Short mmCIF file of C-alpha atoms in Angstrom, two decimals:
data_model
loop_
_atom_site.label_atom_id
_atom_site.label_comp_id
_atom_site.label_asym_id
_atom_site.label_seq_id
_atom_site.Cartn_x
_atom_site.Cartn_y
_atom_site.Cartn_z
CA UNK A 1428 -42.29 14.32 -38.27
CA UNK A 1429 -39.50 16.39 -36.63
CA UNK A 1430 -37.01 18.30 -38.76
CA UNK A 1431 -33.46 17.19 -39.35
CA UNK A 1432 -30.91 17.27 -36.57
CA UNK A 1433 -28.18 19.76 -37.57
CA UNK A 1434 -24.58 20.21 -36.48
CA UNK A 1435 -22.67 23.26 -37.72
CA UNK A 1436 -19.45 25.07 -37.00
CA UNK A 1437 -19.74 27.86 -34.43
CA UNK A 1438 -18.98 31.15 -36.24
CA UNK A 1439 -17.77 32.69 -32.97
CA UNK A 1440 -14.04 31.87 -33.11
CA UNK A 1441 -13.45 33.11 -29.54
CA UNK A 1442 -15.90 30.64 -28.06
CA UNK A 1443 -14.56 27.52 -26.33
CA UNK A 1444 -17.58 25.59 -27.70
CA UNK A 1445 -16.77 25.01 -31.38
CA UNK A 1446 -20.06 23.51 -32.56
CA UNK A 1447 -23.67 24.61 -32.97
CA UNK A 1448 -26.43 22.03 -32.44
CA UNK A 1449 -29.99 22.57 -33.65
CA UNK A 1450 -32.42 20.36 -31.74
CA UNK A 1451 -35.64 19.96 -33.82
CA UNK A 1452 -38.06 20.83 -31.03
CA UNK A 1453 -40.61 23.66 -31.31
CA UNK A 1454 -41.31 25.97 -34.26
CA UNK A 1455 -37.76 27.33 -34.54
CA UNK A 1456 -35.87 24.50 -32.85
CA UNK A 1457 -33.49 24.84 -29.88
CA UNK A 1458 -29.97 25.99 -30.68
CA UNK A 1459 -27.09 25.24 -28.34
CA UNK A 1460 -23.32 25.52 -28.47
CA UNK A 1461 -21.46 22.28 -27.72
CA UNK A 1462 -17.94 21.01 -27.11
CA UNK A 1463 -18.32 17.82 -29.16
CA UNK A 1464 -20.34 16.55 -32.13
CA UNK A 1465 -21.59 13.55 -30.13
CA UNK A 1466 -21.30 12.31 -26.50
CA UNK A 1467 -18.98 9.36 -27.17
CA UNK A 1468 -16.77 9.11 -24.06
CA UNK A 1469 -18.42 11.49 -21.59
CA UNK A 1470 -21.23 13.97 -21.19
CA UNK A 1471 -20.92 17.02 -23.45
CA UNK A 1472 -21.39 20.46 -21.97
CA UNK A 1473 -23.77 22.70 -23.94
CA UNK A 1474 -24.83 26.33 -23.68
CA UNK A 1475 -27.84 28.10 -25.18
CA UNK A 1476 -27.18 30.09 -28.34
CA UNK A 1477 -29.21 33.04 -29.55
CA UNK A 1478 -30.29 31.71 -32.94
CA UNK A 1479 -29.31 29.49 -35.82
CA UNK A 1480 -27.22 31.53 -38.29
CA UNK A 1481 -28.60 31.96 -41.78
CA UNK A 1482 -25.28 31.08 -43.39
CA UNK A 1483 -24.43 28.20 -41.06
CA UNK A 1484 -21.53 25.97 -42.05
CA UNK A 1485 -23.39 22.68 -41.66
CA UNK A 1486 -21.13 19.75 -40.84
CA UNK A 1487 -23.76 17.05 -40.38
CA UNK A 1488 -27.48 16.67 -41.16
CA UNK A 1489 -29.32 13.62 -39.81
CA UNK A 1490 -33.05 12.81 -40.16
CA UNK A 1491 -34.83 12.62 -36.82
CA UNK A 1492 -37.22 9.87 -35.77
CA UNK A 1493 -38.15 11.10 -32.26
CA UNK A 1494 -37.56 14.40 -30.47
CA UNK A 1495 -39.75 14.98 -27.41
CA UNK A 1496 -39.47 16.88 -24.15
CA UNK A 1497 -39.86 14.78 -21.00
CA UNK A 1498 -39.63 16.89 -17.85
CA UNK A 1499 -36.16 18.38 -17.58
CA UNK A 1500 -34.77 16.40 -20.52
CA UNK A 1501 -35.14 16.17 -24.29
CA UNK A 1502 -35.18 12.67 -25.75
CA UNK A 1503 -33.62 12.42 -29.22
CA UNK A 1504 -33.64 9.43 -31.59
CA UNK A 1505 -31.92 9.87 -34.96
CA UNK A 1506 -32.63 7.90 -38.10
CA UNK A 1507 -29.30 6.04 -38.39
CA UNK A 1508 -27.85 2.74 -37.27
CA UNK A 1509 -25.17 3.91 -34.81
CA UNK A 1510 -25.00 6.85 -32.38
CA UNK A 1511 -28.70 7.39 -32.76
CA UNK A 1512 -30.05 7.73 -29.18
CA UNK A 1513 -29.15 10.60 -26.87
CA UNK A 1514 -30.60 12.96 -24.32
CA UNK A 1515 -30.22 16.66 -23.50
CA UNK A 1516 -30.55 17.25 -19.74
CA UNK A 1517 -31.44 20.72 -18.49
CA UNK A 1518 -30.14 21.33 -14.98
CA UNK A 1519 -28.39 23.93 -12.83
CA UNK A 1520 -24.78 24.11 -11.69
CA UNK A 1521 -23.48 26.75 -9.28
CA UNK A 1522 -26.76 28.64 -9.52
CA UNK A 1523 -26.93 28.96 -13.30
CA UNK A 1524 -28.74 26.86 -15.94
CA UNK A 1525 -26.62 24.39 -17.90
CA UNK A 1526 -27.28 21.69 -20.47
CA UNK A 1527 -25.54 18.32 -20.71
CA UNK A 1528 -25.77 16.12 -23.77
CA UNK A 1529 -25.40 12.44 -22.96
CA UNK A 1530 -25.91 9.05 -24.53
CA UNK A 1531 -26.90 5.81 -22.83
CA UNK A 1532 -23.22 4.83 -22.63
CA UNK A 1533 -22.03 8.08 -21.04
CA UNK A 1534 -25.01 8.17 -18.68
CA UNK A 1535 -24.06 4.72 -17.41
CA UNK A 1536 -20.47 5.84 -16.89
CA UNK A 1537 -21.65 8.93 -15.03
CA UNK A 1538 -23.92 6.84 -12.80
CA UNK A 1539 -22.04 3.64 -11.99
CA UNK A 1540 -24.23 0.70 -11.13
CA UNK A 1541 -23.29 0.51 -7.46
CA UNK A 1542 -25.37 0.32 -4.34
CA UNK A 1543 -24.08 2.43 -1.48
CA UNK A 1544 -24.09 0.75 1.95
CA UNK A 1545 -26.32 2.05 4.72
CA UNK A 1546 -24.46 0.56 7.69
CA UNK A 1547 -22.39 2.95 9.75
CA UNK A 1548 -18.60 2.48 9.76
CA UNK A 1549 -17.21 -0.12 12.14
CA UNK A 1550 -14.80 2.53 13.45
CA UNK A 1551 -17.55 5.02 14.28
CA UNK A 1552 -18.22 4.80 18.02
CA UNK A 1553 -21.20 7.19 18.33
CA UNK A 1554 -24.42 6.29 16.55
CA UNK A 1555 -24.15 9.44 14.43
CA UNK A 1556 -20.91 11.04 13.33
CA UNK A 1557 -20.83 14.81 13.76
CA UNK A 1558 -19.38 16.42 10.64
CA UNK A 1559 -18.49 20.09 10.54
CA UNK A 1560 -19.36 21.81 7.25
CA UNK A 1561 -17.66 25.03 6.26
CA UNK A 1562 -20.18 27.85 6.39
CA UNK A 1563 -18.88 29.16 3.03
CA UNK A 1564 -19.52 25.84 1.26
CA UNK A 1565 -22.08 26.26 -1.53
CA UNK A 1566 -24.46 23.36 -2.23
CA UNK A 1567 -22.93 21.42 0.63
CA UNK A 1568 -23.32 17.70 1.02
CA UNK A 1569 -26.16 16.75 3.34
CA UNK A 1570 -25.01 13.20 4.12
CA UNK A 1571 -28.67 12.18 4.09
CA UNK A 1572 -27.69 8.62 3.12
CA UNK A 1573 -25.34 8.21 6.09
CA UNK A 1574 -25.63 8.36 9.88
CA UNK A 1575 -24.33 11.92 10.14
CA UNK A 1576 -25.21 15.04 12.06
CA UNK A 1577 -23.89 18.16 10.32
CA UNK A 1578 -23.05 21.52 11.86
CA UNK A 1579 -22.20 24.63 9.85
CA UNK A 1580 -19.09 26.38 11.09
CA UNK A 1581 -16.24 28.43 9.72
CA UNK A 1582 -13.35 26.10 8.97
CA UNK A 1583 -9.83 27.41 8.58
CA UNK A 1584 -8.95 24.49 6.31
CA UNK A 1585 -11.06 22.03 4.31
CA UNK A 1586 -14.78 21.92 3.56
CA UNK A 1587 -15.75 19.03 5.86
CA UNK A 1588 -14.09 18.08 9.14
CA UNK A 1589 -14.43 16.21 12.43
CA UNK A 1590 -13.22 17.26 15.87
CA UNK A 1591 -11.78 15.55 18.92
CA UNK A 1592 -11.36 17.41 22.22
CA UNK A 1593 -12.26 20.68 20.52
CA UNK A 1594 -9.63 20.44 17.77
CA UNK A 1595 -10.01 19.51 14.11
CA UNK A 1596 -8.33 16.13 13.63
CA UNK A 1597 -9.43 15.32 10.06
CA UNK A 1598 -10.61 17.40 7.09
CA UNK A 1599 -11.59 16.92 3.45
CA UNK A 1600 -11.38 19.50 0.67
CA UNK A 1601 -14.09 18.90 -1.94
CA UNK A 1602 -13.47 19.72 -5.60
CA UNK A 1603 -15.35 19.48 -8.87
CA UNK A 1604 -13.15 18.80 -11.89
CA UNK A 1605 -13.45 22.40 -13.07
CA UNK A 1606 -12.56 23.71 -9.61
CA UNK A 1607 -9.62 21.32 -9.38
CA UNK A 1608 -8.21 22.44 -12.74
CA UNK A 1609 -8.67 26.10 -11.90
CA UNK A 1610 -6.98 25.80 -8.50
CA UNK A 1611 -4.10 23.84 -10.05
CA UNK A 1612 -3.48 26.43 -12.73
CA UNK A 1613 -3.65 29.48 -10.46
CA UNK A 1614 -1.64 27.82 -7.69
CA UNK A 1615 -4.24 28.01 -4.90
CA UNK A 1616 -4.39 24.23 -4.51
CA UNK A 1617 -0.74 24.14 -3.42
CA UNK A 1618 -1.51 26.50 -0.54
CA UNK A 1619 -4.58 24.47 0.39
CA UNK A 1620 -2.53 21.26 0.47
CA UNK A 1621 0.08 22.91 2.66
CA UNK A 1622 -2.64 23.90 5.14
CA UNK A 1623 -4.23 20.44 5.04
CA UNK A 1624 -0.88 18.78 5.77
CA UNK A 1625 -0.80 20.62 9.10
CA UNK A 1626 -3.62 18.54 10.63
CA UNK A 1627 -3.41 14.83 11.59
CA UNK A 1628 -5.54 13.48 8.71
CA UNK A 1629 -6.61 15.21 5.47
CA UNK A 1630 -7.54 14.53 1.85
CA UNK A 1631 -8.83 16.17 -1.33
CA UNK A 1632 -11.83 14.49 -2.99
CA UNK A 1633 -12.76 15.16 -6.63
CA UNK A 1634 -16.29 14.49 -7.87
CA UNK A 1635 -15.09 13.05 -11.16
CA UNK A 1636 -13.10 10.25 -12.77
CA UNK A 1637 -9.38 10.71 -13.31
CA UNK A 1638 -9.83 9.79 -16.98
CA UNK A 1639 -11.93 12.91 -17.54
CA UNK A 1640 -8.76 15.00 -17.29
CA UNK A 1641 -7.62 13.69 -20.65
CA UNK A 1642 -10.78 14.80 -22.43
CA UNK A 1643 -10.40 18.46 -21.43
CA UNK A 1644 -10.32 20.86 -24.38
CA UNK A 1645 -9.76 24.26 -22.80
CA UNK A 1646 -6.42 23.24 -21.27
CA UNK A 1647 -3.74 20.70 -22.16
CA UNK A 1648 -4.51 17.50 -20.23
CA UNK A 1649 -0.80 16.80 -19.71
CA UNK A 1650 -0.42 20.11 -17.86
CA UNK A 1651 -3.19 19.15 -15.43
CA UNK A 1652 -1.87 15.61 -14.93
CA UNK A 1653 1.66 16.92 -14.28
CA UNK A 1654 0.36 19.46 -11.75
CA UNK A 1655 -1.56 16.76 -9.88
CA UNK A 1656 1.55 14.57 -9.75
CA UNK A 1657 3.70 17.44 -8.48
CA UNK A 1658 1.21 18.37 -5.76
CA UNK A 1659 0.91 14.75 -4.62
CA UNK A 1660 4.70 14.31 -4.52
CA UNK A 1661 5.14 17.53 -2.54
CA UNK A 1662 2.40 16.72 -0.03
CA UNK A 1663 2.24 12.89 0.17
CA UNK A 1664 0.30 12.98 3.45
CA UNK A 1665 -2.73 14.58 1.70
CA UNK A 1666 -4.03 12.18 -1.00
CA UNK A 1667 -6.06 13.43 -3.97
CA UNK A 1668 -8.95 11.00 -4.46
CA UNK A 1669 -10.99 10.81 -7.68
CA UNK A 1670 -14.34 9.45 -6.48
CA UNK A 1671 -16.12 9.39 -9.88
CA UNK A 1672 -19.47 10.90 -8.79
CA UNK A 1673 -20.85 13.28 -6.18
CA UNK A 1674 -22.53 10.44 -4.30
CA UNK A 1675 -19.36 8.33 -4.19
CA UNK A 1676 -17.28 11.33 -3.15
CA UNK A 1677 -19.69 11.96 -0.27
CA UNK A 1678 -19.61 8.29 0.74
CA UNK A 1679 -15.79 8.18 0.68
CA UNK A 1680 -15.60 11.36 2.77
CA UNK A 1681 -18.00 9.94 5.36
CA UNK A 1682 -16.00 6.73 5.75
CA UNK A 1683 -12.68 8.56 5.80
CA UNK A 1684 -13.70 11.07 8.46
CA UNK A 1685 -15.11 8.34 10.69
CA UNK A 1686 -11.97 6.20 10.36
CA UNK A 1687 -9.65 9.20 10.85
CA UNK A 1688 -11.41 10.28 14.04
CA UNK A 1689 -11.21 6.72 15.40
CA UNK A 1690 -7.52 6.45 14.53
CA UNK A 1691 -6.67 9.73 16.24
CA UNK A 1692 -8.57 8.62 19.36
CA UNK A 1693 -6.53 5.40 19.43
CA UNK A 1694 -3.31 7.38 19.22
CA UNK A 1695 -4.46 9.58 22.11
CA UNK A 1696 -5.31 6.53 24.25
CA UNK A 1697 -1.90 5.01 23.53
CA UNK A 1698 -0.20 8.27 24.49
CA UNK A 1699 -2.15 8.40 27.78
CA UNK A 1700 -1.20 4.81 28.59
CA UNK A 1701 2.46 5.53 27.89
CA UNK A 1702 2.31 8.65 30.05
CA UNK A 1703 1.00 6.59 32.97
CA UNK A 1704 4.05 4.34 32.78
CA UNK A 1705 6.54 7.21 32.70
CA UNK A 1706 6.93 9.22 35.96
CA UNK A 1707 5.89 12.84 35.81
CA UNK A 1708 8.54 15.54 35.69
CA UNK A 1709 11.98 15.48 34.18
CA UNK A 1710 14.04 12.37 34.65
CA UNK A 1711 17.14 12.68 36.91
CA UNK A 1712 20.41 12.78 35.03
CA UNK A 1713 22.14 9.46 34.73
CA UNK A 1714 25.30 9.21 36.84
CA UNK A 1715 28.53 9.43 34.96
CA UNK A 1716 30.44 6.16 34.82
CA UNK A 1717 33.48 6.11 37.12
CA UNK A 1718 36.57 4.04 36.71
CA UNK A 1719 38.08 2.43 39.79
CA UNK A 1720 41.71 1.50 39.95
CA UNK A 1721 42.57 -1.95 41.16
CA UNK A 1722 44.62 -2.10 44.28
CA UNK A 1723 47.77 -4.10 43.86
CA UNK A 1724 47.18 -7.72 44.72
CA UNK A 1725 49.27 -9.17 47.46
CA UNK A 1726 50.69 -12.59 46.90
CA UNK A 1727 49.14 -15.42 48.86
CA UNK A 1728 50.73 -18.77 49.73
CA UNK A 1729 50.11 -21.25 46.94
CA UNK A 1730 49.62 -18.57 44.22
CA UNK A 1731 51.28 -19.32 40.92
CA UNK A 1732 54.07 -16.78 40.28
CA UNK A 1733 54.13 -14.67 37.19
CA UNK A 1734 56.01 -16.12 34.25
CA UNK A 1735 58.26 -13.06 34.00
CA UNK A 1736 59.42 -13.57 37.60
CA UNK A 1737 60.20 -17.25 37.01
CA UNK A 1738 61.91 -16.42 33.71
CA UNK A 1739 64.17 -13.85 35.41
CA UNK A 1740 65.05 -16.32 38.22
CA UNK A 1741 65.81 -19.10 35.72
CA UNK A 1742 68.15 -16.85 33.70
CA UNK A 1743 69.98 -15.99 36.90
CA UNK A 1744 70.33 -19.69 37.65
CA UNK A 1745 71.93 -20.35 34.27
CA UNK A 1746 69.00 -21.92 32.47
CA UNK A 1747 68.90 -21.50 28.68
CA UNK A 1748 65.62 -19.58 28.45
CA UNK A 1749 64.03 -17.89 25.38
CA UNK A 1750 62.94 -14.30 25.74
CA UNK A 1751 59.32 -15.16 24.82
CA UNK A 1752 57.01 -18.16 24.97
CA UNK A 1753 56.11 -20.76 27.55
CA UNK A 1754 58.62 -22.03 30.09
CA UNK A 1755 59.69 -25.66 29.99
CA UNK A 1756 58.36 -27.99 32.75
CA UNK A 1757 61.81 -28.50 34.25
CA UNK A 1758 62.13 -24.75 34.80
CA UNK A 1759 58.88 -24.67 36.77
CA UNK A 1760 59.99 -27.72 38.71
CA UNK A 1761 63.28 -26.07 39.63
CA UNK A 1762 61.39 -22.95 40.78
CA UNK A 1763 59.09 -25.03 42.98
CA UNK A 1764 61.98 -26.84 44.56
CA UNK A 1765 63.74 -23.52 45.25
CA UNK A 1766 60.56 -21.89 46.61
CA UNK A 1767 58.50 -24.65 48.32
CA UNK A 1768 56.49 -22.23 50.48
CA UNK A 1769 55.11 -19.99 47.66
CA UNK A 1770 54.76 -22.30 44.67
CA UNK A 1771 51.74 -24.41 43.74
CA UNK A 1772 51.95 -27.75 42.07
CA UNK A 1773 53.87 -27.38 38.78
CA UNK A 1774 51.83 -27.36 35.57
CA UNK A 1775 52.70 -27.01 31.96
#
């Protein structure tokens, strides 16, 4: 029967991992430092400790039903009704060994029950999309699940990119949550976003859920959330995508790069078609508009005289005429009788 499962307070006050966990496996057990007392909402990061202290401040002691090693994991079943099944996974991250403590609930959240498609994007014209991978990228994505041919090359901006006519037309910067937080706090992400905004299509992809920000313990979550909002508002053309897992981040990047390359090619074709309609060379200047003066019109037989002329004649003849307004019919009739050769038929 395994020993009890023990949780104590870490005596090292400078450590960012406040708890000590004694896993009842082996003659002396395995002692690790942990961030949480149980993996309730997400996986708990753990780190190996030297030994269990003799004067440990034990916070919780639980009898153990099962504690066995299965490959790279340790299966643990505690003798209690709730929060009784968990697993310690031994793996490597960035070249060093790490331990993650997870329950069935957090493992399901970390590995969403989705099935990634195998069909190539509808916007991808070649059978295999050529993706450029920055030569400085450590543990780069292989895109083994997608129809991709990768080529390592030094990239001035981004970690993954596609080209058109020898120029980078789309790029993606890949971030883990820890890398994202670090680059936000030291300001390097702002410079990276400024560089990414200089190419036609770009994005930042995070291999984690957005909700994980609010479970951070070594930094205030509100500070990180505010910094993300500020960066997105300053560079709206470069979205920051939280893709939940490494596999989903890789899938999103593949689809985005294929669609971006297709979109840029459509823009180039439209520009070429427009250029064919517009003559080459600078357009001649438009002639300035000129105003022409009307030559005075000569009177023709039968033309109706101007009202002012008739008014002046009628006043001279003794008619009672107002200074403004229409002339009475009898005035026009008198004018026509006095000028039969130049007057048309009288009208009101």
